[in-house]
PDB file of C-alpha atoms in Angstrom:
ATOM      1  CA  UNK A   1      78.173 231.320  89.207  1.00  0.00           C
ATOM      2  CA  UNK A   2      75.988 232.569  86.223  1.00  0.00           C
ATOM      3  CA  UNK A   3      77.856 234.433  83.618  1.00  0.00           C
ATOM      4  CA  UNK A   4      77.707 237.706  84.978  1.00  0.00           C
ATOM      5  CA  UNK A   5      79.106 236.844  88.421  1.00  0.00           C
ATOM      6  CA  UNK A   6      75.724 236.325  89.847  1.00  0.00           C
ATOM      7  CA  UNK A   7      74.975 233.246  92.032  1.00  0.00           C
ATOM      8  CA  UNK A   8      73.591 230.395  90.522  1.00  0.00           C
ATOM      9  CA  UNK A   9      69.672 230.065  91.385  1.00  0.00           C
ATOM     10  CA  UNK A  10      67.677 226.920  90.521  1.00  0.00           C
ATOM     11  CA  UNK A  11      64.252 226.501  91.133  1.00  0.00           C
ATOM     12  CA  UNK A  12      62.925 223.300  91.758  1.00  0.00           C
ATOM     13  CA  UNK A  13      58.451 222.912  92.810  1.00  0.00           C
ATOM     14  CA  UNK A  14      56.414 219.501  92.853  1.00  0.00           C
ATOM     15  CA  UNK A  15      52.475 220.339  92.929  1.00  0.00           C
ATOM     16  CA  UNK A  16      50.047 217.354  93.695  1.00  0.00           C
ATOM     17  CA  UNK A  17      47.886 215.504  95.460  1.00  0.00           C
ATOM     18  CA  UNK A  18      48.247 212.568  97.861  1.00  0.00           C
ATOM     19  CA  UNK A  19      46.629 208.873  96.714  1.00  0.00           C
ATOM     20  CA  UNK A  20      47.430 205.594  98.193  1.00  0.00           C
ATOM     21  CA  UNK A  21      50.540 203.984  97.333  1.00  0.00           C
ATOM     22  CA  UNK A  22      48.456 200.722  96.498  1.00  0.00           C
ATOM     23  CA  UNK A  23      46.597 203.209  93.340  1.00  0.00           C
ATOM     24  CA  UNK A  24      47.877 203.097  89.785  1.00  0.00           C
ATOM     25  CA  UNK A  25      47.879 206.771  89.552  1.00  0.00           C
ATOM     26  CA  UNK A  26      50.714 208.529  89.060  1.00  0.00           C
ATOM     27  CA  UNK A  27      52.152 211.072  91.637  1.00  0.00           C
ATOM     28  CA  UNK A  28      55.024 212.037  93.555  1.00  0.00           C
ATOM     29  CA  UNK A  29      52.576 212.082  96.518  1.00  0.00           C
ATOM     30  CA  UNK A  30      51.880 209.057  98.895  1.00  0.00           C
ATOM     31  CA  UNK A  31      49.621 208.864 101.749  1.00  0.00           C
ATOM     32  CA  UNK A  32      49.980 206.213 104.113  1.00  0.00           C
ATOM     33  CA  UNK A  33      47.377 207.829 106.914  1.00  0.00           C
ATOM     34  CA  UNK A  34      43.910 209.001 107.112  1.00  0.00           C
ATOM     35  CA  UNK A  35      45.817 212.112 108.882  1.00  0.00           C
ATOM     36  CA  UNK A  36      47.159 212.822 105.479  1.00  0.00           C
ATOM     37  CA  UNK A  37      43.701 212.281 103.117  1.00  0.00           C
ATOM     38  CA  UNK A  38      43.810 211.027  99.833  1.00  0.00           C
ATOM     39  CA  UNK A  39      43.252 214.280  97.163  1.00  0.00           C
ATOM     40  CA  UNK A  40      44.811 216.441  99.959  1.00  0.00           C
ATOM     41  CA  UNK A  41      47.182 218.905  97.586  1.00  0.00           C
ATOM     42  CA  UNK A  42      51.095 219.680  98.790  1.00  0.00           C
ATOM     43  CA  UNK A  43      53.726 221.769  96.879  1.00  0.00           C
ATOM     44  CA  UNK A  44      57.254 221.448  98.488  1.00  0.00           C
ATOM     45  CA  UNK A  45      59.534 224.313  96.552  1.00  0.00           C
ATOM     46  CA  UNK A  46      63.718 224.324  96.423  1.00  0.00           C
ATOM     47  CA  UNK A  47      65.595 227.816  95.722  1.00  0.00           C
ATOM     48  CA  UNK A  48      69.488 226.696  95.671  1.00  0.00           C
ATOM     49  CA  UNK A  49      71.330 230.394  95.483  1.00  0.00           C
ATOM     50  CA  UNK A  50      75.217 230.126  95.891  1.00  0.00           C
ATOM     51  CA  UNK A  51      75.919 227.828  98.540  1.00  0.00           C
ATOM     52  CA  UNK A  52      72.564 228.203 100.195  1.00  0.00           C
ATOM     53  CA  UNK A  53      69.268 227.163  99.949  1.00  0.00           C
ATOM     54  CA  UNK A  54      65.579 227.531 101.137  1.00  0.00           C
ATOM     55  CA  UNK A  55      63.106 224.944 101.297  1.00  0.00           C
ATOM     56  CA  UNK A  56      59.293 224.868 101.558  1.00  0.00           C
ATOM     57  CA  UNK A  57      56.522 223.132 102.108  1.00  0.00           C
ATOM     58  CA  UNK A  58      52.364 223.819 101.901  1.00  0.00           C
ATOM     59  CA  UNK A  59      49.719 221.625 101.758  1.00  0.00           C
ATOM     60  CA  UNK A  60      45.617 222.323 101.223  1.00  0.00           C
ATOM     61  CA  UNK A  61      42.780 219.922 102.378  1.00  0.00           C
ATOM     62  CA  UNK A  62      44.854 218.106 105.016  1.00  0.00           C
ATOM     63  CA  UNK A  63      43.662 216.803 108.808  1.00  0.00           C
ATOM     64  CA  UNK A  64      42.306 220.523 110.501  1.00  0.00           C
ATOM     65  CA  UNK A  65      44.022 221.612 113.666  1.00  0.00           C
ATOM     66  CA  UNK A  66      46.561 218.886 113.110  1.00  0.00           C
ATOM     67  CA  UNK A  67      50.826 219.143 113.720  1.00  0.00           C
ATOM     68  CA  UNK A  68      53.498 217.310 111.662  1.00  0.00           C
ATOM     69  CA  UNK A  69      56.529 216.673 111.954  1.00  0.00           C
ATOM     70  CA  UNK A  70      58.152 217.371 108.361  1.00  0.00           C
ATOM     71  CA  UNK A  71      61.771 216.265 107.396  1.00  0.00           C
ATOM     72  CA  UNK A  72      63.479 216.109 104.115  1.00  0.00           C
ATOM     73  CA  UNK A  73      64.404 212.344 103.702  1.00  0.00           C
ATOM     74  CA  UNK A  74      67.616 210.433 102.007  1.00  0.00           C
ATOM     75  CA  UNK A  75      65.787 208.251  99.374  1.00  0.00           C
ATOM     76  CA  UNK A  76      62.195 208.877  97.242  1.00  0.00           C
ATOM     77  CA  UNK A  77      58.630 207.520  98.439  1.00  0.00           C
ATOM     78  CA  UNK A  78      57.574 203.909  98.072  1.00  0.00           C
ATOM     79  CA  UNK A  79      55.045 201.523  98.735  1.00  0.00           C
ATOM     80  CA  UNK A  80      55.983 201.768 102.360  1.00  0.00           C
ATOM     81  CA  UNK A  81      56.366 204.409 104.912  1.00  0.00           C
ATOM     82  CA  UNK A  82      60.377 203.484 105.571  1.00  0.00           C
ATOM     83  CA  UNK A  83      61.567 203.675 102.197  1.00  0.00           C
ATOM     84  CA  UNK A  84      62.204 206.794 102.273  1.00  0.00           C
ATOM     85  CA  UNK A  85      65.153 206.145 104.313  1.00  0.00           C
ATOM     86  CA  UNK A  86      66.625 208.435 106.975  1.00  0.00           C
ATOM     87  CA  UNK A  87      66.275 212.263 107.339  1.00  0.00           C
ATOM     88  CA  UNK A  88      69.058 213.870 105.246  1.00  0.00           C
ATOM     89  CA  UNK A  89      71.903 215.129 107.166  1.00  0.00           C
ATOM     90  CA  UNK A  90      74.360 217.989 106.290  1.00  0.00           C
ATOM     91  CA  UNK A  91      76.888 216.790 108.528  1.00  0.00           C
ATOM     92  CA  UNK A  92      76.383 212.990 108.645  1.00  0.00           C
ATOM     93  CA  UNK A  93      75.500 211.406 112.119  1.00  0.00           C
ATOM     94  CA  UNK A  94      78.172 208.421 112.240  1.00  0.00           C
ATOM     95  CA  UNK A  95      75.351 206.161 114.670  1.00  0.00           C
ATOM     96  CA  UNK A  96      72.129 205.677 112.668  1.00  0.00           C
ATOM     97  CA  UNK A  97      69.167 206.460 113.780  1.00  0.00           C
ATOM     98  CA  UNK A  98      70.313 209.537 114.413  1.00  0.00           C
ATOM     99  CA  UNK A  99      68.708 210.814 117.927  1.00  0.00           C
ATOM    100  CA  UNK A 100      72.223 212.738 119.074  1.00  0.00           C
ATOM    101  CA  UNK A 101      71.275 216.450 118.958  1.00  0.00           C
ATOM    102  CA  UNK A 102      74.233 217.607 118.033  1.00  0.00           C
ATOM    103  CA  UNK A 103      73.370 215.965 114.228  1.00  0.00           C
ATOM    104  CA  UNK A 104      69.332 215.768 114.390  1.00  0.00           C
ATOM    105  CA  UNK A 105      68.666 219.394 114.722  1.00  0.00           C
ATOM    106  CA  UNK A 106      67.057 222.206 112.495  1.00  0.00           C
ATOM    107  CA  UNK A 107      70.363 223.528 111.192  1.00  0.00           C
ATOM    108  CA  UNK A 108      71.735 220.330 110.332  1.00  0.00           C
ATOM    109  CA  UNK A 109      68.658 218.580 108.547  1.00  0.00           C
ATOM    110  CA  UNK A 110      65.839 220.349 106.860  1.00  0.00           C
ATOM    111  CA  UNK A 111      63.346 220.547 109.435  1.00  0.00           C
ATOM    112  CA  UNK A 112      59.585 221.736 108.262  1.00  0.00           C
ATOM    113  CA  UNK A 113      57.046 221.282 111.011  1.00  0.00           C
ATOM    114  CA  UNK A 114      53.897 222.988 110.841  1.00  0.00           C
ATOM    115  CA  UNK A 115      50.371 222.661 112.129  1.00  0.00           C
ATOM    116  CA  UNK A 116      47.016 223.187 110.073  1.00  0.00           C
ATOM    117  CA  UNK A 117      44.734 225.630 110.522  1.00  0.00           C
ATOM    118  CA  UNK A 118      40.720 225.254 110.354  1.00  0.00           C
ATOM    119  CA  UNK A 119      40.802 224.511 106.651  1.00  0.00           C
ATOM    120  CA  UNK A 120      43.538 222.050 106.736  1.00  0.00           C
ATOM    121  CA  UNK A 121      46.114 224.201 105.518  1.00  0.00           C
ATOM    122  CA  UNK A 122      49.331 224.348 106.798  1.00  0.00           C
ATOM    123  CA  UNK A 123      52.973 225.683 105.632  1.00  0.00           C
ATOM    124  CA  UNK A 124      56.934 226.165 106.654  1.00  0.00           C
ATOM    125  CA  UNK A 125      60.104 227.069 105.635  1.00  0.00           C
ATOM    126  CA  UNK A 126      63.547 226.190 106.213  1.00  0.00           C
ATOM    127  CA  UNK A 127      65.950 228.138 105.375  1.00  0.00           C
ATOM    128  CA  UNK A 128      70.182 226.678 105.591  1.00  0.00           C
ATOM    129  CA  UNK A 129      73.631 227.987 104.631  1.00  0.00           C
ATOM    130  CA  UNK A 130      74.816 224.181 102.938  1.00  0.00           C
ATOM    131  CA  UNK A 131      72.897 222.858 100.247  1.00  0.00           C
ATOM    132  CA  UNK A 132      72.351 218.713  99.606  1.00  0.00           C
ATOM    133  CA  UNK A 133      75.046 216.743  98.146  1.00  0.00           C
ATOM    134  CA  UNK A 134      73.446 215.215  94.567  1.00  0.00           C
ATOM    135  CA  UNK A 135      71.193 212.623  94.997  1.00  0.00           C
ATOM    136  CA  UNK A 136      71.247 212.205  98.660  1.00  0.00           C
ATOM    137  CA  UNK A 137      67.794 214.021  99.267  1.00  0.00           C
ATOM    138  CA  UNK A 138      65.094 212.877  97.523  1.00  0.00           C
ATOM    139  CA  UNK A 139      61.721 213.090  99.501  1.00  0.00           C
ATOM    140  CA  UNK A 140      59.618 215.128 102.267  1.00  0.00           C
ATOM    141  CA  UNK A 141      58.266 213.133 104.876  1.00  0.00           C
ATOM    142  CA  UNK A 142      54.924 214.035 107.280  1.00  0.00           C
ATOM    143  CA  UNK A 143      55.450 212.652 110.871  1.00  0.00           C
ATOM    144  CA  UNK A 144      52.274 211.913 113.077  1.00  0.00           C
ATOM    145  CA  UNK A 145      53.946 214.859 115.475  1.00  0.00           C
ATOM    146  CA  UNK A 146      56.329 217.657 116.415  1.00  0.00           C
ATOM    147  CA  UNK A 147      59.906 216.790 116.208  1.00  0.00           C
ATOM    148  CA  UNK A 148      61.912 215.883 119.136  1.00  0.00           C
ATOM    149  CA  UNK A 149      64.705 217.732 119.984  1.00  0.00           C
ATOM    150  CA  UNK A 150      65.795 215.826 122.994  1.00  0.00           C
ATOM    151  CA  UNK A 151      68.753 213.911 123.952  1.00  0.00           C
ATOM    152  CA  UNK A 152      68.250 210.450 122.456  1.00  0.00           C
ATOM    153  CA  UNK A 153      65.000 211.482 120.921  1.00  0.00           C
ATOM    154  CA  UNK A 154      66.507 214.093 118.554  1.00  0.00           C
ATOM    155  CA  UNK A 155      64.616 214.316 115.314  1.00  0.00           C
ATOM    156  CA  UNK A 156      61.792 211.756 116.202  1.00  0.00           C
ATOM    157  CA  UNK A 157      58.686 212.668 115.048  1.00  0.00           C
ATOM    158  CA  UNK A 158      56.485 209.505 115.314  1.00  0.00           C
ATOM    159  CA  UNK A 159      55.033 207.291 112.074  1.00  0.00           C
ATOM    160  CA  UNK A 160      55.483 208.347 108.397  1.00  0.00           C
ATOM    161  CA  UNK A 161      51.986 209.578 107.849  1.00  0.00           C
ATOM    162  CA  UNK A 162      52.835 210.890 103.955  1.00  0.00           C
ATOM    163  CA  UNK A 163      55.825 211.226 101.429  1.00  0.00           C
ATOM    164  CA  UNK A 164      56.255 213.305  98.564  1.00  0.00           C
ATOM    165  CA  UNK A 165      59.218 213.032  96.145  1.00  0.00           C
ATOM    166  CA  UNK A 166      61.476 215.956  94.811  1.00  0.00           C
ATOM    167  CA  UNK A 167      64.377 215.739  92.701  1.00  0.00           C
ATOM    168  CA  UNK A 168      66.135 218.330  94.659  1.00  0.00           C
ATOM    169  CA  UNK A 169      69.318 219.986  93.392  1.00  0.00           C
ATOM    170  CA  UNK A 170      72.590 221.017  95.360  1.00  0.00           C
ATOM    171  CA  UNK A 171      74.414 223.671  94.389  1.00  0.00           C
ATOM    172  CA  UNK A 172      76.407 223.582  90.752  1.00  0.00           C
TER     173      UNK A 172
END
C-alpha cells in the first residue's frame, strides 16, 4: 500500500524493435521469423495495482493480416526460440508441457493473442486478479497461431516466431 492507503501501482513499458538474435545490437527484442520482421517495433506495458494487474502488448510494422498466439513466458529471450521456457502459470500445472485446460487457459496464464491489421499493426490486453511471483515471468512470446484451448492442446500456439524481454514486477 502507498502511504496514504492507496494501492501500490508500478508501471513497467519496454519499447523496441525486433533484430536477429545472431546481431550485436542491443534489444530486448528477438525475431526468430520472417512473420515477425526485423525493425518491426513492439511495446509490451505492466500496471501491477494491489493484487492485480494488466498486461499489454502492441506492435507496428509486423506480417499484415497475420494472428499470433502471444503468452507471457517463465525465463527472458535468447539465442533460441525455447529459451524462453514455458508460459508462466498462476497456478502451476504439476505435468509440463502444460496442455490440461484446467491450468493453460486465459485466466491462469497471461494470454495476448491478436491479429494485424492492413498495416501490420496489431494489439491486446490481458487483464488478471493475481499478479507474477518475482522473477518467474520474464518474456512475451509470438506464436505462429491462435492458442489452443483444447483438451491436450491447451495453450499451444505453434513455433516461437519472436520474444521480447520485460522485467515484470509482482505486487510489493
Amino acid at each position: 500500500m502507498s502511504r496514504a492507503g492507496a494501492p501500490s501501482v508500478h508501471q513497467i513499458r519496454v519499447t523496441d524493435r525486433f533484430v536477429r538474435p545472431d546481431r550485436p545490437a542491443r534489444s530486448a527484442a528477438l525475431t526468430y521469423d520472417r512473420r515477425v520482421p526485423v525493425g518491426a517495433r513492439v511495446q509490451v506495458g505492466q500496471d501491477v495495482r494491489g493484487t492485480g494487474m494488466r498486461v499489454e502488448i502492441a506492435v507496428q510494422d509486423a506480417a499484415r493480416h497475420y494472428t499470433y498466439g502471444v503468452h507471457v513466458h517463465a525465463r527472458p529471450c535468447g539465442a533460441e526460440p525455447d529459451d524462453s521456457g514455458p508460459h508462466y502459470q498462476h497456478r502451476k500445472d504439476p505435468k509440463q508441457p502444460s496442455t490440461d485446460p484446467r491450468y493453460a487457459n486465459p485466466r491462469n496464464e497471461v494470454w495476448l493473442d491478436f491479429t494485424t491489421d492492413r498495416h501490420g499493426s496489431g494489439s491486446a490486453v490481458s487483464r488478471q486478479k493475481w499478479t507474477f511471483r518475482a522473477g518467474e515471468a520474464r518474456s512475451v512470446v509470438l506464436h505462429e497461431h491462435v492458442t489452443s484451448g483444447r483438451k491436450g492442446r491447451a495453450g499451444q500456439a505453434g513455433e516461437r516466431l519472436a520474444c521480447v524481454s520485460v522485467p515484470f514486477r509482482g505486487a510489493d
